[in-house]
XYZ file of C-alpha atoms in Angstrom:
326
model
C 28.526 -1.327 18.410
C 26.373 -4.518 17.510
C 23.743 -4.271 14.781
C 20.064 -3.642 16.102
C 16.936 -5.082 14.894
C 13.438 -3.900 14.712
C 10.417 -5.843 14.035
C 7.147 -5.088 12.612
C 3.984 -7.289 12.164
C 2.553 -7.360 9.130
C -0.899 -9.356 10.280
C 1.319 -12.407 11.045
C 4.025 -11.736 8.790
C 6.944 -10.608 11.201
C 9.325 -8.507 9.210
C 12.973 -7.953 11.071
C 15.269 -4.934 9.827
C 18.805 -5.188 10.888
C 21.252 -2.558 10.753
C 24.238 -0.842 12.575
C 22.318 2.078 13.422
C 18.717 2.964 13.743
C 18.821 6.027 12.102
C 19.353 3.836 8.661
C 15.738 2.643 8.719
C 13.761 5.802 9.211
C 11.675 5.311 6.354
C 10.115 2.087 7.605
C 8.910 3.488 10.489
C 7.310 6.108 8.655
C 4.996 3.693 7.019
C 5.138 0.847 9.764
C 5.743 2.545 12.857
C 2.175 1.417 14.544
C 2.987 -2.225 13.546
C 6.307 -2.521 15.658
C 6.524 -5.309 17.837
C 9.325 -5.078 20.751
C 9.099 -8.741 21.503
C 11.884 -11.032 20.282
C 9.793 -12.944 17.809
C 11.807 -14.697 14.919
C 11.085 -13.027 11.690
C 9.423 -14.849 8.965
C 11.164 -12.319 6.343
C 14.803 -10.580 7.377
C 16.020 -7.444 5.893
C 19.689 -6.491 6.457
C 20.710 -2.799 5.926
C 24.571 -2.482 5.183
C 26.295 1.042 5.038
C 29.245 0.800 2.434
C 31.204 2.649 -0.142
C 30.946 -0.394 -2.140
C 27.785 -1.037 -4.022
C 27.501 -3.736 -6.546
C 25.705 -2.024 -9.136
C 26.183 -4.248 -12.257
C 24.813 -7.775 -11.173
C 24.163 -10.510 -13.528
C 20.799 -10.972 -14.927
C 18.274 -9.505 -17.485
C 17.427 -5.879 -17.663
C 14.043 -5.412 -16.482
C 13.945 -1.789 -16.056
C 15.931 1.284 -16.918
C 14.439 4.665 -16.324
C 13.086 7.149 -13.764
C 10.726 6.515 -10.946
C 8.255 9.334 -9.550
C 10.096 11.119 -6.465
C 13.194 8.735 -6.410
C 15.009 9.315 -9.990
C 16.993 6.945 -12.048
C 17.211 3.223 -11.317
C 17.721 -0.095 -13.010
C 15.888 -3.384 -12.111
C 17.555 -6.659 -12.959
C 15.722 -9.868 -13.155
C 18.441 -12.795 -11.965
C 15.870 -15.392 -12.080
C 15.855 -16.612 -8.214
C 17.253 -12.663 -7.278
C 15.782 -9.550 -8.034
C 17.932 -6.364 -8.172
C 17.104 -2.627 -7.830
C 20.026 -0.243 -8.382
C 20.246 3.519 -7.548
C 23.702 4.158 -9.046
C 25.786 5.751 -6.704
C 23.536 5.637 -3.865
C 22.030 2.107 -3.101
C 20.992 -1.287 -3.811
C 18.719 -3.954 -3.266
C 18.546 -7.712 -3.625
C 15.625 -10.126 -3.041
C 16.237 -13.625 -3.096
C 12.611 -15.155 -4.245
C 11.709 -17.838 -2.076
C 14.439 -17.356 0.624
C 12.525 -14.663 2.732
C 15.567 -12.480 2.935
C 16.581 -9.030 1.325
C 19.750 -6.788 1.432
C 19.953 -3.030 0.903
C 23.551 -1.769 0.671
C 23.432 1.946 1.344
C 26.135 4.839 0.526
C 26.746 6.742 3.579
C 25.202 9.972 2.096
C 22.392 8.023 1.059
C 18.443 7.814 2.578
C 16.670 4.713 1.659
C 14.317 5.531 -1.330
C 10.535 5.166 -1.233
C 10.652 2.799 -4.130
C 12.971 0.380 -2.463
C 10.882 0.402 0.772
C 7.936 -0.401 -1.256
C 9.632 -3.412 -3.040
C 10.903 -4.685 0.157
C 7.237 -4.831 1.814
C 6.062 -6.314 -1.412
C 8.535 -9.176 -1.014
C 7.878 -9.655 2.827
C 4.048 -9.685 1.979
C 4.329 -11.926 -0.773
C 6.378 -14.336 1.414
C 3.326 -14.950 3.420
C 1.016 -15.123 0.534
C -0.273 -11.304 1.106
C -0.100 -8.587 -1.581
C -0.273 -4.913 -1.446
C -2.864 -3.147 -3.467
C -3.675 0.465 -4.471
C -7.088 0.602 -3.472
C -9.212 2.070 -0.141
C -11.011 -0.271 2.240
C -14.114 0.289 4.356
C -16.170 -1.956 6.415
C -20.034 -2.057 6.075
C -21.955 -0.040 8.969
C -22.411 -2.755 11.602
C -20.725 -5.563 9.908
C -17.202 -6.913 9.407
C -17.198 -7.511 5.711
C -15.512 -4.713 3.634
C -15.615 -3.073 0.158
C -12.606 -2.318 -1.729
C -12.718 0.886 -3.804
C -10.243 1.152 -6.465
C -9.336 3.862 -8.566
C -6.078 5.953 -10.170
C -4.523 8.472 -8.182
C -6.732 11.837 -8.325
C -9.629 10.447 -8.779
C -11.329 10.775 -5.668
C -10.743 7.561 -3.297
C -9.726 9.758 -0.155
C -13.101 11.798 -0.879
C -15.441 9.075 -1.331
C -13.406 7.201 1.594
C -14.334 9.959 3.939
C -17.773 10.391 2.923
C -18.692 7.033 3.382
C -17.155 6.865 6.893
C -19.230 9.987 7.714
C -22.458 7.887 6.911
C -21.351 4.710 9.320
C -18.454 2.853 7.396
C -15.639 2.183 8.962
C -12.088 3.245 7.504
C -9.444 1.015 7.152
C -7.455 2.853 4.513
C -8.043 5.333 1.906
C -4.973 4.457 -0.514
C -3.335 0.762 0.681
C -5.061 -2.448 1.494
C -3.309 -6.028 2.042
C -5.022 -8.595 0.467
C -4.763 -12.532 0.915
C -6.583 -15.420 -0.424
C -6.657 -17.789 2.139
C -8.968 -21.071 2.441
C -11.345 -19.121 4.498
C -11.813 -16.743 1.981
C -10.521 -13.373 0.334
C -9.587 -11.172 3.582
C -8.082 -7.638 3.609
C -6.504 -5.185 6.079
C -5.584 -1.590 5.547
C -1.880 -0.277 6.119
C -2.128 2.258 8.920
C -0.800 5.514 6.853
C -1.911 9.176 7.312
C -4.555 10.221 5.174
C -3.916 13.481 2.858
C -7.027 15.611 2.723
C -7.190 17.878 -0.362
C -8.651 21.366 -0.192
C -11.429 20.069 -2.459
C -12.128 17.251 -0.077
C -12.277 19.942 2.824
C -14.639 22.014 1.100
C -17.118 19.403 -0.175
C -16.870 17.513 3.179
C -16.907 20.346 5.914
C -17.285 17.811 8.703
C -13.425 17.377 8.412
C -12.620 20.734 9.631
C -11.885 19.940 13.136
C -9.093 18.038 11.689
C -7.242 20.108 9.845
C -5.062 23.293 10.235
C -4.258 26.671 8.387
C -1.299 25.403 6.172
C -1.628 23.347 3.230
C 1.119 21.991 1.324
C 2.133 22.631 -2.635
C -0.613 19.946 -3.680
C -3.138 21.749 -1.631
C -3.019 18.839 0.883
C -2.877 18.393 4.485
C -1.719 15.011 6.185
C -4.188 14.083 8.879
C -3.222 11.289 11.344
C -5.468 8.215 11.912
C -5.751 9.219 15.740
C -6.941 12.792 14.867
C -9.451 11.230 12.372
C -10.664 8.758 14.900
C -12.095 11.650 17.029
C -14.695 12.434 13.990
C -14.935 8.902 12.153
C -14.936 5.009 13.018
C -10.911 3.988 12.192
C -10.700 0.114 12.203
C -7.836 -1.695 13.549
C -5.319 -3.428 11.338
C -7.310 -7.014 11.534
C -8.106 -9.023 8.506
C -11.417 -8.753 7.563
C -13.544 -10.790 4.634
C -13.921 -8.629 1.444
C -17.456 -8.208 0.491
C -17.190 -6.348 -2.759
C -14.849 -4.772 -5.041
C -15.874 -1.052 -6.412
C -14.158 0.764 -9.430
C -14.395 4.551 -8.741
C -15.589 6.756 -11.778
C -16.219 10.427 -12.074
C -19.893 10.921 -12.684
C -20.550 12.777 -16.121
C -23.699 14.417 -14.881
C -22.917 15.271 -11.540
C -25.271 12.033 -10.282
C -24.086 9.127 -7.947
C -24.838 5.873 -8.917
C -23.775 2.335 -8.518
C -23.576 0.127 -11.729
C -22.424 -3.428 -12.075
C -19.198 -3.941 -13.835
C -18.014 -7.090 -15.637
C -15.573 -9.374 -13.865
C -13.208 -9.128 -16.738
C -13.182 -5.330 -16.839
C -12.773 -5.255 -12.989
C -9.680 -7.276 -13.337
C -8.364 -5.273 -16.557
C -8.624 -2.032 -14.183
C -7.039 -3.608 -10.598
C -4.227 -5.248 -12.330
C -3.418 -2.095 -14.548
C -2.970 -0.141 -11.506
C -1.364 -2.795 -9.321
C 0.567 -5.118 -11.254
C 4.117 -4.105 -12.909
C 5.487 -5.370 -15.937
C 9.095 -4.736 -17.456
C 11.345 -5.701 -20.268
C 11.129 -9.133 -19.165
C 7.639 -9.434 -18.749
C 6.012 -10.215 -15.342
C 8.164 -11.274 -12.596
C 7.459 -14.104 -10.122
C 6.177 -11.701 -7.382
C 3.774 -9.969 -9.897
C 2.509 -13.126 -11.150
C 1.520 -14.203 -8.083
C -0.216 -10.695 -7.235
C -2.039 -11.253 -10.611
C -3.291 -14.517 -9.143
C -4.565 -13.196 -6.260
C -6.423 -10.301 -7.978
C -7.948 -12.897 -10.244
C -9.043 -14.751 -7.151
C -10.450 -11.802 -5.633
C -12.411 -10.675 -8.890
C -13.850 -14.463 -9.197
C -15.286 -14.402 -5.403
C -16.699 -11.257 -4.767
C -19.459 -8.846 -6.594
C -17.815 -6.172 -8.857
C -19.116 -2.565 -9.586
C -18.441 0.850 -11.094
C -19.419 3.596 -8.334
C -19.793 6.935 -10.264
C -19.497 9.787 -7.858
C -21.221 13.080 -8.396
C -21.642 16.113 -6.698
C -22.850 14.316 -3.667
C -20.261 11.581 -2.539
C -22.316 10.657 0.527
C -25.157 9.519 -1.621
C -22.778 6.301 -2.358
C -23.271 5.069 1.241
C -27.029 4.016 0.822
C -26.268 2.617 -2.739
C -23.515 0.357 -1.577
C -25.735 -0.896 1.407
C -28.445 -1.876 -0.693
C -26.337 -3.581 -3.345
C -23.873 -5.390 -0.759
C -25.283 -8.197 1.614
C -23.068 -9.843 3.664
């Protein structure tokens, strides 16, 4: 059987996944399925998936990380200069050649592709095109093409705030993952089309989402809702890149009042970098250095605020519209 290739368009950067069987890449489809293209477009970044009993688990290079990662377990990361290696012992390995626009996944027959590995492949493919994946929400301003990015550590309320703003005329690009690029025409961003996880508390605070929810909640008290379903009650934007109008750092209000305050650019950069730039035993890898430079360009180019969200997150909509003029 000849190898099969699936292609996904990451806002102009086409990633090609090649493997002997389609069931070797279901994890990619989980995140990128809506971005798949059927035309035989030459990929700008290639990923080869090889199923094998022989894993190269001890490549030469400097050990950058050795420990457990959330959900996926123990792994090692090795910095070999022009090549980065990720090793899940006995299961799978990843090799990315910096500047070569190519990655190789070697997979044990009894193993499934890890989420950590997928994210690193996406990071590399985007980086090869000058784009960077950030842990932020993104929403377009009512009646305008510009968007605001909302940053916060997990569990702070990005999804709740995003849905609250969407109920007041903002357009949802993503509640969790935005792709940023700094081009000649300015700082642009687009949203990764992922399902939105709605928590019980969010549902109680924002009753308008009830038509999208079922009766069953997972162990974390959440339900996963498709963008198509959400599109029936709010405006969900397409994946077109749009200009960034402002960066908001989300925080919980100490007195239940919602307010928008100016934030020092240095503080905004530290907060965003802390959650998005990984360091290891060898310091910053080349990709992380380029991500840091893109974050610096973002913070320099747009106004930065702290958004303190209180008991009524919908009140943030009017504050943002008054402060951000684009």
